[in-house]
Short mmCIF file of C-alpha atoms and ligand atoms in Angstrom, two decimals:
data_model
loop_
_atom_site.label_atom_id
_atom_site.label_comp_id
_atom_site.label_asym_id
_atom_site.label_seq_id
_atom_site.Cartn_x
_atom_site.Cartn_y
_atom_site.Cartn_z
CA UNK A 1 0.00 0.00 0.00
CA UNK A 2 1.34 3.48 -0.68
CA UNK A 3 0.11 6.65 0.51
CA UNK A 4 1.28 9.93 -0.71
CA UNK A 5 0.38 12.74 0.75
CA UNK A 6 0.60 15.54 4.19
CA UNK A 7 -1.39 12.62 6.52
CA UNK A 8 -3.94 13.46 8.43
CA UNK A 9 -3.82 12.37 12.00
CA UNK A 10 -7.04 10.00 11.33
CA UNK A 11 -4.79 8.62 8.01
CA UNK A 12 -1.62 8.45 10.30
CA UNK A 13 -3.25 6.69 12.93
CA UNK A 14 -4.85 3.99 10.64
CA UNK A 15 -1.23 3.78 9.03
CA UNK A 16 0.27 3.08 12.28
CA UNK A 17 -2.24 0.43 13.10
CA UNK A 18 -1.88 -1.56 10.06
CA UNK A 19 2.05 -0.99 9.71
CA UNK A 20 2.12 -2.96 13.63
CA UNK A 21 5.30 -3.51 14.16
CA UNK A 22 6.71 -2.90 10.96
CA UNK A 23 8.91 0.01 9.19
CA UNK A 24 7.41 2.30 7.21
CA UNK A 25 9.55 3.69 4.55
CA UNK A 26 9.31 7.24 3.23
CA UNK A 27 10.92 10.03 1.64
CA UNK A 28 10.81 14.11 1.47
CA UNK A 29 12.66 16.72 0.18
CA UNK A 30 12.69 20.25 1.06
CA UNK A 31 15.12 23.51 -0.49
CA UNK A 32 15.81 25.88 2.13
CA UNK A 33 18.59 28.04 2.88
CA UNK A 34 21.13 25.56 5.14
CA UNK A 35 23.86 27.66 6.51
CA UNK A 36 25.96 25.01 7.80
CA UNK A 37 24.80 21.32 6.12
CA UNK A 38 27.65 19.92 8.63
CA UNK A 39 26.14 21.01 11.50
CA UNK A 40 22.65 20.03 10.49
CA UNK A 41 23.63 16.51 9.48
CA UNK A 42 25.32 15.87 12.16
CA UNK A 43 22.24 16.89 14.80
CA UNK A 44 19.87 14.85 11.92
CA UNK A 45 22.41 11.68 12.50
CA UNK A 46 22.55 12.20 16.50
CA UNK A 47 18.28 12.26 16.77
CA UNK A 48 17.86 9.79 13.79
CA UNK A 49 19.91 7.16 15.07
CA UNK A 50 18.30 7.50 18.50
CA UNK A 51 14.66 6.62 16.99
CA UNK A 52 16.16 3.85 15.04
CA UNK A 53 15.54 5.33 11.25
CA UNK A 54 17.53 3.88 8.36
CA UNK A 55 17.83 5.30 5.49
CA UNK A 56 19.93 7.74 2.79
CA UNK A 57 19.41 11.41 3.90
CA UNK A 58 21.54 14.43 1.33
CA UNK A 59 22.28 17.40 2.91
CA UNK A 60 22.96 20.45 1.02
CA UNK A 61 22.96 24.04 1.72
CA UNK A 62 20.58 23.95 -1.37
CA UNK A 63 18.35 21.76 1.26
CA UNK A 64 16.73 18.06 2.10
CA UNK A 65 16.44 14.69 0.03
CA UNK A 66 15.73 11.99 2.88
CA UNK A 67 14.06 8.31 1.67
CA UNK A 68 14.46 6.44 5.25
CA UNK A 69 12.50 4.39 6.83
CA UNK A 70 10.93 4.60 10.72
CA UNK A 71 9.61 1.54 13.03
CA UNK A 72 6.10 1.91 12.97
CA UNK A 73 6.34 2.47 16.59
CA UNK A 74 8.84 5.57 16.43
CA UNK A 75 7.18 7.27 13.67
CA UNK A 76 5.25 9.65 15.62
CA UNK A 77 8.32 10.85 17.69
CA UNK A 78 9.86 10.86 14.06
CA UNK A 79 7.24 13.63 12.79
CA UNK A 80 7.62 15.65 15.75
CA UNK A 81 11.02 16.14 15.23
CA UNK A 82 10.78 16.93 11.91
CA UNK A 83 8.04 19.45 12.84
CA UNK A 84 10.74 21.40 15.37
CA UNK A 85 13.04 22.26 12.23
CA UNK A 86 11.32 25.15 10.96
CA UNK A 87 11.88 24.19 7.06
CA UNK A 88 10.52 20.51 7.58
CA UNK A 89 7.42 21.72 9.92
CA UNK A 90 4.34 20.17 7.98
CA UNK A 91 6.64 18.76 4.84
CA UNK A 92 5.60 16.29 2.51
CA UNK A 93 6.18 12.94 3.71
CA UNK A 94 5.76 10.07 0.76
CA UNK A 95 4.68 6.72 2.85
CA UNK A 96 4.78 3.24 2.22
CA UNK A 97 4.59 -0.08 4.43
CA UNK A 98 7.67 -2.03 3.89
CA UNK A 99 6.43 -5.09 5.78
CA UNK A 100 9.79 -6.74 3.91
CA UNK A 101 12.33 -4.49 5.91
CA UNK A 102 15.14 -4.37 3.90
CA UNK A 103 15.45 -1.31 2.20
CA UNK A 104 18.10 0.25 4.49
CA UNK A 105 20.54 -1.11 6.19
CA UNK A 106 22.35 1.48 7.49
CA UNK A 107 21.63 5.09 8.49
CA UNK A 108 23.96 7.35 6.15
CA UNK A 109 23.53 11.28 6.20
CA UNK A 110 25.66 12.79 3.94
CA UNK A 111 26.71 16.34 2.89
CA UNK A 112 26.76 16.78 -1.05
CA UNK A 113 27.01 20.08 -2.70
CA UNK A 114 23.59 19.58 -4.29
CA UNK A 115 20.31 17.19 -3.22
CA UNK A 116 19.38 16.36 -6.81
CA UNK A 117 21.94 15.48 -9.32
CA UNK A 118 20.39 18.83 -11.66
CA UNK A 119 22.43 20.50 -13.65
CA UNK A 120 22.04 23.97 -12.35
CA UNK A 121 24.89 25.58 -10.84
CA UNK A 122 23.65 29.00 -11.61
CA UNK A 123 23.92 30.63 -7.88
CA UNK A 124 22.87 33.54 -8.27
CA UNK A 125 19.27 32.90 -7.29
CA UNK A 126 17.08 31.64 -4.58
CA UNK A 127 15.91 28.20 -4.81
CA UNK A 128 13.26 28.65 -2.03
CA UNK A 129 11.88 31.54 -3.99
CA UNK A 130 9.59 28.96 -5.89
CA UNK A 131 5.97 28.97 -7.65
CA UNK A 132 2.62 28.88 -6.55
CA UNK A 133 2.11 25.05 -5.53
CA UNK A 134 -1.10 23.55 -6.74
CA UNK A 135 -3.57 20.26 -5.75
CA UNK A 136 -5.42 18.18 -8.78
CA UNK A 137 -8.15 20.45 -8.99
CA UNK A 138 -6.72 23.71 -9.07
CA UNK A 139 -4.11 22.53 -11.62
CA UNK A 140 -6.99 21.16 -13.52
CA UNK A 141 -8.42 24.80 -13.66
CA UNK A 142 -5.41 26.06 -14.93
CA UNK A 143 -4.96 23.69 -17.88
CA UNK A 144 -7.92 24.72 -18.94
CA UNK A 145 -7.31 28.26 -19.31
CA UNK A 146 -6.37 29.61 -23.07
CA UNK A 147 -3.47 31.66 -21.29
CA UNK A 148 -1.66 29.05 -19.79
CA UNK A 149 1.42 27.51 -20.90
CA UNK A 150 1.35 23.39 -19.72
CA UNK A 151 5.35 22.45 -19.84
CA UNK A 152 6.12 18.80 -18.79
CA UNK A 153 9.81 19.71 -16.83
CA UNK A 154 10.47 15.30 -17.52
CA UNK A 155 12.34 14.29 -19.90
CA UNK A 156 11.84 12.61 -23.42
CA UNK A 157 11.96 9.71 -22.52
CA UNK A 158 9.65 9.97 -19.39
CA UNK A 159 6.96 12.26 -21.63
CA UNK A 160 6.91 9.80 -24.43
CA UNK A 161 4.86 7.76 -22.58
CA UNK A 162 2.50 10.09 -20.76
CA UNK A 163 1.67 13.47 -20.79
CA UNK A 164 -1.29 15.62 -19.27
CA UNK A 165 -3.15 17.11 -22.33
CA UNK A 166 -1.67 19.60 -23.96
CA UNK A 167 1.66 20.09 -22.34
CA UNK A 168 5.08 21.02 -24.05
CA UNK A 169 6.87 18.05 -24.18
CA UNK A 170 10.27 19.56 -24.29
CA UNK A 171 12.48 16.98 -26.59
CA UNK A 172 15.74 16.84 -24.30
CA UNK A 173 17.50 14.22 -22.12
CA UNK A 174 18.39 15.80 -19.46
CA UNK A 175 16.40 18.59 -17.19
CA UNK A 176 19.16 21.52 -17.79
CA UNK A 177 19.04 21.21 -21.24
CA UNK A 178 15.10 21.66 -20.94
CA UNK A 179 15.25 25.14 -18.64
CA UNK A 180 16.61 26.76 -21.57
CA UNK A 181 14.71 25.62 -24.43
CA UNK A 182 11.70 26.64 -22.46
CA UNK A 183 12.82 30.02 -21.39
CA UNK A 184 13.85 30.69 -24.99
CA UNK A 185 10.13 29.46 -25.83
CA UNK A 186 8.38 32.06 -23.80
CA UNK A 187 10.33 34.59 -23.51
CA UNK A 188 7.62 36.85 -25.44
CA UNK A 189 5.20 35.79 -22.38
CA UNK A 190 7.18 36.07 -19.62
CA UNK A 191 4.20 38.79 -17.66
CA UNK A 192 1.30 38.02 -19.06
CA UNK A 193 1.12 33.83 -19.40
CA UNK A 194 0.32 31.52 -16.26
CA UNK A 195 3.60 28.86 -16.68
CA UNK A 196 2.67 25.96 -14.84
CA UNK A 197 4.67 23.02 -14.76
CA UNK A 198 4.80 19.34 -13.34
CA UNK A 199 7.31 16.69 -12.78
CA UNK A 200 7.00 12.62 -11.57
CA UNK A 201 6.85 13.75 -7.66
CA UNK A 202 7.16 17.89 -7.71
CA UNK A 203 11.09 17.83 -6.84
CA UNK A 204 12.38 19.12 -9.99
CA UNK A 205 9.25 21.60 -10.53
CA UNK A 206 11.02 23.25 -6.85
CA UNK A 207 13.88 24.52 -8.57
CA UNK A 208 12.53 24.77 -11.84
CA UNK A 209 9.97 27.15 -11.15
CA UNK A 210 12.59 28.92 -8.69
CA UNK A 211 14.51 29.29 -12.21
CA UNK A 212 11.76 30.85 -14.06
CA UNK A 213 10.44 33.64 -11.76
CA UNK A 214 14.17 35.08 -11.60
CA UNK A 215 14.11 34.93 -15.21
CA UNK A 216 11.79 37.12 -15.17
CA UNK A 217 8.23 35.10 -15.21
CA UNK A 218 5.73 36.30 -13.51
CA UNK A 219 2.89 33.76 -12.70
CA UNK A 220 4.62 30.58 -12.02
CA UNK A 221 2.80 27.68 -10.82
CA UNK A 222 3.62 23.70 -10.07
CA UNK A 223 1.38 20.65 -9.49
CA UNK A 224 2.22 20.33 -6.19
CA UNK A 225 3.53 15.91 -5.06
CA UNK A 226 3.45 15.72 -9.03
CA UNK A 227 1.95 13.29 -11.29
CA UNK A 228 1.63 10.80 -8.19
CA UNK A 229 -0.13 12.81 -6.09
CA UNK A 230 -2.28 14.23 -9.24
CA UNK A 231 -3.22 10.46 -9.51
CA UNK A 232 -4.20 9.45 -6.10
CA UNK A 233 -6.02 13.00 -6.09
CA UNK A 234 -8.03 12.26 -9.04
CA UNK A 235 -8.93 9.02 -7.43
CA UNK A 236 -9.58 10.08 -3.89
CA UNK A 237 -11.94 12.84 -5.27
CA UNK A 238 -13.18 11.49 -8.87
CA UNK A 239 -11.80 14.43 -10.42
CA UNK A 240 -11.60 14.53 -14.41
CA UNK A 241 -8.50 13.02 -15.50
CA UNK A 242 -5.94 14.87 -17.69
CA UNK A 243 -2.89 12.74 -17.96
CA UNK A 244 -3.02 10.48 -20.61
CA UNK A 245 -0.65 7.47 -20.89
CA UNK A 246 1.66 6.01 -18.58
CA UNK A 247 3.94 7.67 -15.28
CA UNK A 248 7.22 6.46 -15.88
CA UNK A 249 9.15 6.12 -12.28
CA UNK A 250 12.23 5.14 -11.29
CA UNK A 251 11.90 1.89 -9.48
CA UNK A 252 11.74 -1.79 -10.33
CA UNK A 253 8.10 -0.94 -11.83
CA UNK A 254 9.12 1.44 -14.35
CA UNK A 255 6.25 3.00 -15.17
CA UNK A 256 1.84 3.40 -13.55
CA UNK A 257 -0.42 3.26 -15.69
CA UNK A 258 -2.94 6.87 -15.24
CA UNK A 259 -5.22 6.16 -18.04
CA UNK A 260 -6.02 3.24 -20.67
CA UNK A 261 -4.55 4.99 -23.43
CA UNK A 262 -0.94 3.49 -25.09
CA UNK A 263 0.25 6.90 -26.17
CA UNK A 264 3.89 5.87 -27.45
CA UNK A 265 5.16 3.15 -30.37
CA UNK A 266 7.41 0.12 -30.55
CA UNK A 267 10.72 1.71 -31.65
CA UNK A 268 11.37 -1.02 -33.45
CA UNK A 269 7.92 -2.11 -36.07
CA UNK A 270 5.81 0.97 -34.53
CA UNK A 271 3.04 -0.49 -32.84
CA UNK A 272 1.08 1.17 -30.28
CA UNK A 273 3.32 -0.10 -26.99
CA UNK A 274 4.44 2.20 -24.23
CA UNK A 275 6.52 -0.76 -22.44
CA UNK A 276 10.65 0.23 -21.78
CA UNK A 277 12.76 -2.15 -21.72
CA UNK A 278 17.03 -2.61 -21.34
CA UNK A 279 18.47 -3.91 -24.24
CA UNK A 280 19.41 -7.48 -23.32
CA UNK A 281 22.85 -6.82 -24.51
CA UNK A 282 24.36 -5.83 -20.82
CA UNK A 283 27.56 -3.90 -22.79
CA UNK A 284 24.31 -1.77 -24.58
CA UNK A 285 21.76 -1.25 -21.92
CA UNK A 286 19.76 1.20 -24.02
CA UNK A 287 16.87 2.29 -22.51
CA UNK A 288 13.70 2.06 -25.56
CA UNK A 289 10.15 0.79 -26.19
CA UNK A 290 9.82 -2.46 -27.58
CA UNK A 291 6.70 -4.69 -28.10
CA UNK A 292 6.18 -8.29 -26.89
CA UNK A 293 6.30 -9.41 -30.76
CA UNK A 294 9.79 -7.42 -31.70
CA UNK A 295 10.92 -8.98 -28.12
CA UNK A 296 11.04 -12.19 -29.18
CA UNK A 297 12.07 -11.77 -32.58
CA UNK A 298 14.95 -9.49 -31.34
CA UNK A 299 15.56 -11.87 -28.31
CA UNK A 300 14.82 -8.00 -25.96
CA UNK A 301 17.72 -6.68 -28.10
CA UNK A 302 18.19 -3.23 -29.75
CA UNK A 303 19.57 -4.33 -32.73
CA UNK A 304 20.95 -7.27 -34.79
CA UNK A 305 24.43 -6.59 -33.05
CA UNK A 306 23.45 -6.37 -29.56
CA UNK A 307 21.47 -9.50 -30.65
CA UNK A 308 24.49 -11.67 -32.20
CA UNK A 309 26.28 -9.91 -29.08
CA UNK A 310 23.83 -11.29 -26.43
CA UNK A 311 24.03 -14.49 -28.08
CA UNK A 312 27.60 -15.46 -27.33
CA UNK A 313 28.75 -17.09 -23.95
CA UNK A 314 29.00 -15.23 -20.98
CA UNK A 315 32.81 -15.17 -20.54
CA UNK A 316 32.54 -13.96 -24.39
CA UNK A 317 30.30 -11.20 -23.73
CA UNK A 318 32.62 -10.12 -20.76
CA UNK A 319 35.48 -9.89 -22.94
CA UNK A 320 34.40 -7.73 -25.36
CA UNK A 321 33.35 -5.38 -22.64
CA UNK A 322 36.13 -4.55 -21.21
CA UNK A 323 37.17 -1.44 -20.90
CA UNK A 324 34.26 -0.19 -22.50
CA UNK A 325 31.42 1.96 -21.11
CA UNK A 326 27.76 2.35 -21.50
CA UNK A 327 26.31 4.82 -19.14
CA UNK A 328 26.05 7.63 -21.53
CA UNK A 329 23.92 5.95 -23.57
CA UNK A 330 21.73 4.08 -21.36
CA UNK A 331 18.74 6.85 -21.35
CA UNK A 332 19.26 8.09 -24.89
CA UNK A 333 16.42 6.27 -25.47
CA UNK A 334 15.13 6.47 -28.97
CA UNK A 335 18.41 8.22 -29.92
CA UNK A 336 19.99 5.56 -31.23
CA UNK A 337 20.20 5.21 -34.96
CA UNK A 338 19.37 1.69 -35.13
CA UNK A 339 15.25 2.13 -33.86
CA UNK A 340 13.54 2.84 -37.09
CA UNK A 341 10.08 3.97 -34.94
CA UNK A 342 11.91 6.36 -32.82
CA UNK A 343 9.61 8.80 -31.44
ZN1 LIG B 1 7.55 -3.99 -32.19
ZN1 LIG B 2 21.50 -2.78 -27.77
#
């Protein structure tokens, strides 16, 4: 079960009960001003530890990125510490039941120079200086209005497969690259247009939107928790839905499904699919959409190379690896010259 949202005491209470004596896992983020990160990590650490949390916390001066997880027992100690740092008070807090306790070991706080891997190392403005946050309902209102500019602040690959209606699907791979190619969009608009944006779960909308009103925009808004909390939103209140497609997210699931329709194509013969997959070739990895058909006939590879590749023994395979790296390529989905149906 997964709950996403600021609990009530009612919801917290029920959580509690069913979690028993289990951990529940969860994550926040927060940007706020942190003088001294060392400091602050180290009193996090000190208090943490004492209530038993696991978990990988970031510190930055830039702010928060926790994803921990609390024995059901501790957690309400838990929130009332967080609620006595005056940044945290009331944050966010993304719940699940992990009644299979393994996802942290170990409690590690560490100090980073940034708490998501961005892009952005322009300094010269202030990240907590966001937009106007937004629920379902009121984002739905805004989408609908003829001066509003929808920009989806994912990626390609990410967008490909879901969208709301009539959002600018920026074609980029990476989120800096996207900031400008938006900003060089609108510039023309920059008083008069409402610029709302979304992301998967609202972190990168934080700093984006930060971005855009010192550029210069003036009515800046952000789907506040995301396309997640858009989704359990819609649900919880049988709002209309505007997202069409799938949510690609970055676990083991790789993507929700938000509405019935297959938006994307099979890179490879171009029927309607919207499923990613790895090419099977470990030394390729490339991240594209393939259909159950093409899978088999491709044996889940890319191409006929990766394929002959994938084919040879193990030891083989290893071999011809070596030395040789793939990470660059991995999410240059559809990029790659061998997908004929490349979006
Ligand atoms: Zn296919
Ligand atoms: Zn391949």
């Amino acid at each position: 079960m997964q709950l996403y949202n600021k609990l009530s005491a009612q919801e917290r209470a029920q959580l509690l009960d069913e979690a028993g004596e289990d951990r529940l896992t969860l994550s926040f983020y927060q940007y706020a001003k942190i003088g001294n990160p060392e400091l602050f990590r180290n009193h996090l650490f000190v208090a943490w530890d004492q209530l038993e949390v696991l978990g990988r916390i970031y510190v930055a001066n830039e702010g928060i990125n926790a994803q921990l997880s609390v024995p059901a027992k501790r957690f309400n100690e838990f929130k009332a510490h967080l609620d006595e740092i005056y940044f945290l008070e009331g944050v966010r807090l993304n719940i699940a039941i992990e009644h299979d306790v393994k996802s942290f070991l170990k409690l590690k706080v560490k100090v980073r120079d940034k708490i998501v891997a961005d892009g952005l190392n322009d300094e010269t403005f202030d990240v907590t200086q966001k937009g106007i946050h937004v629920n379902a309902q009121k984002f739905n209102e805004l989408i609908n209005d003829p001066n509003t500019v929808l920009v989806d602040m994912r990626n390609h690959y990410e967008s490909e497969i879901g969208h709301f209606q009539g959002a600018v699907t920026p074609d980029v791979d990476t989120f800096r690259d996207s900031l400008d190619l938006i900003e060089e969009d609108l510039k023309e608009y920059k008083e008069d247009k409402n610029l709302v944006m979304y992301c998967t779960g609202g972190i990168r909308c934080e700093k984006a939107s930060a971005y855009y009103k010192h550029k210069g925009f003036k009515n800046v808004f952000q789907l506040e928790g995301g396309i997640i909390e858009y989704a359990r939103q819609v649900d919880n209140l049988e709002l209309e839905n505007k997202f069409i497609g799938k949510n690609f997210v970055f676990d083991h699931r790789r993507a929700e499904k938000i509405s019935e329709d297959v938006i994307a194509k099979c890179h490879q013969c171009g029927e309607a699919c919207d499923t990613h997959i790895n090419c099977a070739n470990e030394a390729c990895h490339l991240l594209f959409i393939q259909c159950k058909a093409c899978a088999e006939k491709m044996d889940k590879c890319c191409s006929d190379a990766c394929k002959e590749v994938h084919a040879l023994p193990y030891e083989e395979q290893k071999a011809l690896r070596k030395g040789k790296h793939n990470s660059n390529k991995i999410f240059k989905k559809g990029r790659s010259e061998v997908l004929k149906f490349k979006a």
